[in-house]
mmCIF file of C-alpha atoms in Angstrom:
data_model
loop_
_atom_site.group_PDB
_atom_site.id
_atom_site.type_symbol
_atom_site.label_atom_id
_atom_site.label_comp_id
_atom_site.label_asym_id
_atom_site.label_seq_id
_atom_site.Cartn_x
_atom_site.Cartn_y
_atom_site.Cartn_z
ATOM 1 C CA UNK A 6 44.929 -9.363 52.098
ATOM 2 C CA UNK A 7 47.066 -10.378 49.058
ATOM 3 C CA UNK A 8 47.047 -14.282 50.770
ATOM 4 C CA UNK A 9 43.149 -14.303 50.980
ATOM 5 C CA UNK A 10 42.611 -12.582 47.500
ATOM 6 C CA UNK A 11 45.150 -16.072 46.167
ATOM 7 C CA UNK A 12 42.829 -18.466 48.599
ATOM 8 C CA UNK A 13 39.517 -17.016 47.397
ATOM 9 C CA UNK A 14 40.707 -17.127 43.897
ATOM 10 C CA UNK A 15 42.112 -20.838 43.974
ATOM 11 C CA UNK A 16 39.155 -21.845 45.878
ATOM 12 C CA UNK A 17 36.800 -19.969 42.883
ATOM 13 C CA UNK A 18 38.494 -21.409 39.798
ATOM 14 C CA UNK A 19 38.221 -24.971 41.375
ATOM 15 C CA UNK A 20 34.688 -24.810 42.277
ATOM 16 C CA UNK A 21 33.442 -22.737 38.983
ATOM 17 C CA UNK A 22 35.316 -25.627 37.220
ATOM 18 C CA UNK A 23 33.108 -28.408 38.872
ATOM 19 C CA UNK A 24 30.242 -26.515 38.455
ATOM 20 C CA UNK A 25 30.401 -25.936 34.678
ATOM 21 C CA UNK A 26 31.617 -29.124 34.354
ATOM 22 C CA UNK A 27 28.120 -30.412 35.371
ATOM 23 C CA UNK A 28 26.402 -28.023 33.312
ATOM 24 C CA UNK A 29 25.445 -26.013 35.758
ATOM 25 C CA UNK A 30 27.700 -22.539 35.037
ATOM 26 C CA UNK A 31 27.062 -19.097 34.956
ATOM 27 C CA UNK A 32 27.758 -18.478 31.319
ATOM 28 C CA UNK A 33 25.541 -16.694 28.778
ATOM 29 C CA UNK A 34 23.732 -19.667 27.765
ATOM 30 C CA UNK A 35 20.134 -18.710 26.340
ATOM 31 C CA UNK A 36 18.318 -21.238 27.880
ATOM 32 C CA UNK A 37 19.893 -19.594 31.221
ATOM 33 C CA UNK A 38 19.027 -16.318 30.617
ATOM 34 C CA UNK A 39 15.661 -16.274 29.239
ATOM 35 C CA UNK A 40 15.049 -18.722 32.953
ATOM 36 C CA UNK A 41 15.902 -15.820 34.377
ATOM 37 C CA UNK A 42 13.542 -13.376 32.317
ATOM 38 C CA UNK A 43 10.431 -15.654 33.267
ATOM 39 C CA UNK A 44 8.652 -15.219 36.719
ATOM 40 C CA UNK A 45 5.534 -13.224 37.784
ATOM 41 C CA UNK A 46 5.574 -9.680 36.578
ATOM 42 C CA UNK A 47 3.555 -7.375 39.428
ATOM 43 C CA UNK A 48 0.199 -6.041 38.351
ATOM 44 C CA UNK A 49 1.192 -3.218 37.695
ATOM 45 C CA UNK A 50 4.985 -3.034 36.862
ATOM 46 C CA UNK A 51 6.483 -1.367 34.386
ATOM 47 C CA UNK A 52 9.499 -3.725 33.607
ATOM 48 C CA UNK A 53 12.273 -1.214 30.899
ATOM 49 C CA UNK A 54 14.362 -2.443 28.046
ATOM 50 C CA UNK A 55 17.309 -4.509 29.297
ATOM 51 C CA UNK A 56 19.007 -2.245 26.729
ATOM 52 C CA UNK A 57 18.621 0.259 28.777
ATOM 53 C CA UNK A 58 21.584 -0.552 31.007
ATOM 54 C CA UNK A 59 23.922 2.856 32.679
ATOM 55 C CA UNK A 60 27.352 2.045 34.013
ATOM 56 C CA UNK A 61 28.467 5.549 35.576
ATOM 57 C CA UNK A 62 31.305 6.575 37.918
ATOM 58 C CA UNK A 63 30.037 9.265 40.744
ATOM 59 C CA UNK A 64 31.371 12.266 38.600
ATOM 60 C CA UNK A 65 29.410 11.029 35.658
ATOM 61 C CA UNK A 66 26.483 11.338 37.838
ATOM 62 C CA UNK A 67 24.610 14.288 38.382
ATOM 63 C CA UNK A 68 22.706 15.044 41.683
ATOM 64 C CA UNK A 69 19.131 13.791 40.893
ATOM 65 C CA UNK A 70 20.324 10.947 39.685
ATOM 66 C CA UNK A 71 22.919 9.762 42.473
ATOM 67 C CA UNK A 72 19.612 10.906 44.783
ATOM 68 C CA UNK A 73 17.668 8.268 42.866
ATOM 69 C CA UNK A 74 19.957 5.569 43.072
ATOM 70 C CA UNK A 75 20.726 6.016 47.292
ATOM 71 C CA UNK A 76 16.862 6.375 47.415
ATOM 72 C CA UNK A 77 16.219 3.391 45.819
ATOM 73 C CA UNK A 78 18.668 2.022 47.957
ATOM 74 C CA UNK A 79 17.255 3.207 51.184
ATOM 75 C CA UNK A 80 13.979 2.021 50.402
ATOM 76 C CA UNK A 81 15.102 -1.478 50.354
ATOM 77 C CA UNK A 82 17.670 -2.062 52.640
ATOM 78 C CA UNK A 83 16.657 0.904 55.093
ATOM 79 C CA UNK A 84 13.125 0.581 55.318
ATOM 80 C CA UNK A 85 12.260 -2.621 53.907
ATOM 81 C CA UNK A 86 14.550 -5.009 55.215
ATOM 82 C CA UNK A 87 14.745 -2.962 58.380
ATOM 83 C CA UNK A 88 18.627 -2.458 58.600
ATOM 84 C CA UNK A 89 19.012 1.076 60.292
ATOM 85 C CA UNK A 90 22.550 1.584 59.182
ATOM 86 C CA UNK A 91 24.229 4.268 57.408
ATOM 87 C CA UNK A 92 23.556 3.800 53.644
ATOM 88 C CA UNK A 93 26.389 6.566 52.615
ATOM 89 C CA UNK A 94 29.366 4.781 53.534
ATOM 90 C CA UNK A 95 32.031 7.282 51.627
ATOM 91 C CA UNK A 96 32.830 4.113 48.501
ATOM 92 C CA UNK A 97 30.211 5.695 46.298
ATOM 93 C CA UNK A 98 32.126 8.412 45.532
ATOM 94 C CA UNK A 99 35.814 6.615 44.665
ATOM 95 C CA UNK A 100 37.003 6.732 41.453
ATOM 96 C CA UNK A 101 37.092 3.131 41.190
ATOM 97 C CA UNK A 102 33.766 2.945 41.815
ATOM 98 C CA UNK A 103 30.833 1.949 39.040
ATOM 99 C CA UNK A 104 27.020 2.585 39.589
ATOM 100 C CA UNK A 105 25.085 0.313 37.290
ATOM 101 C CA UNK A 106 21.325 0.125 37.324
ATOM 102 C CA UNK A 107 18.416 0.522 34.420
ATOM 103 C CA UNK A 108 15.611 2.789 34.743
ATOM 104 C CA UNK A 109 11.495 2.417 34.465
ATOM 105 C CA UNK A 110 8.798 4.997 34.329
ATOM 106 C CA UNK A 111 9.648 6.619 37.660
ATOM 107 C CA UNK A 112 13.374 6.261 37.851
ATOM 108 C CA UNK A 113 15.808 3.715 38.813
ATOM 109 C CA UNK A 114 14.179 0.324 38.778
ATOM 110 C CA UNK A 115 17.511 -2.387 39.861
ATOM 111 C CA UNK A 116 20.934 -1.348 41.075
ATOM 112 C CA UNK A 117 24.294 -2.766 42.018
ATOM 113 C CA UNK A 118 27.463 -1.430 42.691
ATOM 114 C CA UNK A 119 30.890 -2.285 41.550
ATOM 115 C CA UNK A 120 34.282 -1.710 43.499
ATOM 116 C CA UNK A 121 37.533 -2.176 42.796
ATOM 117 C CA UNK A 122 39.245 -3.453 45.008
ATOM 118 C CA UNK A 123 43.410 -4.225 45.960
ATOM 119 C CA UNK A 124 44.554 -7.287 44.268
ATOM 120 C CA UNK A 125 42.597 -6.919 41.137
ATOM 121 C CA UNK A 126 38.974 -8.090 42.518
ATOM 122 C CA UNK A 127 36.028 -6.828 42.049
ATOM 123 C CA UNK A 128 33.466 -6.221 44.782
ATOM 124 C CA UNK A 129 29.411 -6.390 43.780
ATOM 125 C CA UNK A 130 27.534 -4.834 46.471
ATOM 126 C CA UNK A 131 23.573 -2.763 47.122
ATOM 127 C CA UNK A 132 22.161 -5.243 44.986
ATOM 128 C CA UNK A 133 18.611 -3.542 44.742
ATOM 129 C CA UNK A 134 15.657 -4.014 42.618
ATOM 130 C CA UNK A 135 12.046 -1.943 43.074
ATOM 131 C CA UNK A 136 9.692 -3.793 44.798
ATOM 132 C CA UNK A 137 6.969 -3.865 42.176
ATOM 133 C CA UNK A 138 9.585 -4.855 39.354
ATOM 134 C CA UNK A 139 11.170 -7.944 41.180
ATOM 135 C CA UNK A 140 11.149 -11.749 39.799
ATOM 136 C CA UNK A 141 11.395 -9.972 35.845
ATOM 137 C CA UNK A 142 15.276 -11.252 36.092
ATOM 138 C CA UNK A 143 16.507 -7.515 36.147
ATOM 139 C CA UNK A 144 19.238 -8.098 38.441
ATOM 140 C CA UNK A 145 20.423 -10.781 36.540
ATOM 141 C CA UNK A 146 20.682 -8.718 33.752
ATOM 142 C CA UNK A 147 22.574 -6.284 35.205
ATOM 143 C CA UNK A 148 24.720 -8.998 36.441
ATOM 144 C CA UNK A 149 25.309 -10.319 32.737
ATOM 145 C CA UNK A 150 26.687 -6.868 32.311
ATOM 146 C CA UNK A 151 29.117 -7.005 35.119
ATOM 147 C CA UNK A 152 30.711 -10.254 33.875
ATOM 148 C CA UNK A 153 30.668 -8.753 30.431
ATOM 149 C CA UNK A 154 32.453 -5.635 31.460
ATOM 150 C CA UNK A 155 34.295 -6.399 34.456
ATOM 151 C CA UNK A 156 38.296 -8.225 34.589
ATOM 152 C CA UNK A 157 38.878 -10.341 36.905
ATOM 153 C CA UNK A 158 37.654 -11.671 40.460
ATOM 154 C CA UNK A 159 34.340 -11.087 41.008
ATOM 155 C CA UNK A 160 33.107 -10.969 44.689
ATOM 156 C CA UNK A 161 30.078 -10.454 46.851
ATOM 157 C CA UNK A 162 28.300 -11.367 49.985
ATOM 158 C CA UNK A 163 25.173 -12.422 49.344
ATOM 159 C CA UNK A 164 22.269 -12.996 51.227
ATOM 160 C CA UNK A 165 21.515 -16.829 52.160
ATOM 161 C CA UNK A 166 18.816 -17.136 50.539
ATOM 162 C CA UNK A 167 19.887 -15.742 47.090
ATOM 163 C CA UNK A 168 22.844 -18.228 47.331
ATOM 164 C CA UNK A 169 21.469 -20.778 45.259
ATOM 165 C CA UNK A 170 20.403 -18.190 42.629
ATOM 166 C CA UNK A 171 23.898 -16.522 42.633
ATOM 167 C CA UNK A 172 25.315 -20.107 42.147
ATOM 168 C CA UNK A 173 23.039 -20.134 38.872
ATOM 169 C CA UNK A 174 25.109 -17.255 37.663
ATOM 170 C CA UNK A 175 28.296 -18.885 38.544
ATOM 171 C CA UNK A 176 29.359 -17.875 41.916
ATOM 172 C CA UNK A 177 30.767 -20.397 44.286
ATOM 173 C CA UNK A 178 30.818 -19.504 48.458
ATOM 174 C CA UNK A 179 34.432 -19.182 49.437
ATOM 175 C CA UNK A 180 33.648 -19.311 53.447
ATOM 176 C CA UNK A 181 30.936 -19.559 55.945
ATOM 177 C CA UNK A 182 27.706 -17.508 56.599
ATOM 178 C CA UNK A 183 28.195 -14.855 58.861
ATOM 179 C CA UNK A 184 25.616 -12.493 59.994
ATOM 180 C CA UNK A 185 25.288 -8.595 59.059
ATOM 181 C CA UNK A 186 23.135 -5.860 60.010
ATOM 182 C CA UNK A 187 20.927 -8.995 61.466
ATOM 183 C CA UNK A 188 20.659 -10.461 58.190
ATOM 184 C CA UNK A 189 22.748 -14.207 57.390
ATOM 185 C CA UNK A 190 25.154 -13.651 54.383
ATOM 186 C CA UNK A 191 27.283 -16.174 52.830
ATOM 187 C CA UNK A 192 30.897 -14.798 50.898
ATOM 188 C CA UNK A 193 30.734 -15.854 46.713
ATOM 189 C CA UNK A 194 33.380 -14.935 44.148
ATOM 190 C CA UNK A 195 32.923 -15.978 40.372
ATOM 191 C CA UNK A 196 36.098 -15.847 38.122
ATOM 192 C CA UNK A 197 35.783 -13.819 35.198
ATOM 193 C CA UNK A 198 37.486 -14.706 31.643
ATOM 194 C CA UNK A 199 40.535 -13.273 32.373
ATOM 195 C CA UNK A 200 40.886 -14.803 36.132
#
């Protein structure tokens, strides 16, 4: 495990490095983020303050909430993208776990999850946002706050097709697509600061 965390890390620096080098990175640039902010709002939507960012650990949660945040979940990777698998996998509730999301009218709006794992990494996982409140760059923005809050190796496995928007933010894939829960997913990791 301690070999592969090395590998992924050598193999992240290097590529992140080529990347920004074209002028292509992750970073904070404006220009980047307010790209990200622009798309088709829903009729409808109700898109919240990006201010309005929460970045809790399970016993800073209390029940309604965390019931909120595994509905959400549920509703799009359960039901949605039709992956009958058990949602409640026992990591939520580790104390080196983070729940961050941001809230709308009628409760959480985008999610992710953040877990520490051995080596130092960081793993970004349940990536969710509301149906009706997609393509208003929310995810992003809770992103930003992960790389703004988070040492060291970030890493994820994201779906194909969101692999060219991860890249955007400044991941780079560190193997080859493999398929889970019937859905293709390719492994990223993005170095923070401190990498």
């Amino acid at each position: 495990m301690h070999e592969q965390h090395h590998r992924i890390a050598g193999i992240a620096k290097r590529l992140v490095a080529e990347v920004n080098s074209r002028g292509q990175g992750g970073d904070r640039h404006p220009a980047i983020f307010e790209r990200r902010l622009r798309g088709s709002k829903p009729v409808g939507a109700s898109v919240p303050a990006v201010t309005d960012i929460h970045d809790r650990r399970f016993d800073e949660l209390d029940a309604a909430t965390f019931h909120d945040l595994v509905r959400l979940r549920v509703d799009v990777f359960v039901t949605e993208q039709e992956c009958p698998y058990p949602e409640l996998d026992g990591r939520d509730v580790e104390a080196c776990t983070r729940h961050v999301w941001i809230n709308g009218e009628n409760g959480p709006t985008s999610y992710l999850r953040v877990v520490a794992e051995e080596g130092g990494s960081h793993r970004i996982g349940r990536v969710a946002t509301r149906s009706d409140a997609r393509r208003n760059g929310l995810a992003g923005v809770l992103l930003d706050h992960v790389h703004a809050t988070t040492p060291g190796l970030l890493v994820l496995d994201a779906q194909t097709y969101l692999v060219p928007w991860y890249t955007a933010l400044g991941y780079v894939p560190t193997g080859t697509e493999f398929v889970e829960d019937g859905i293709p997913h390719v492994p990223m990791a993005r170095p923070t600061a401190d990498t």
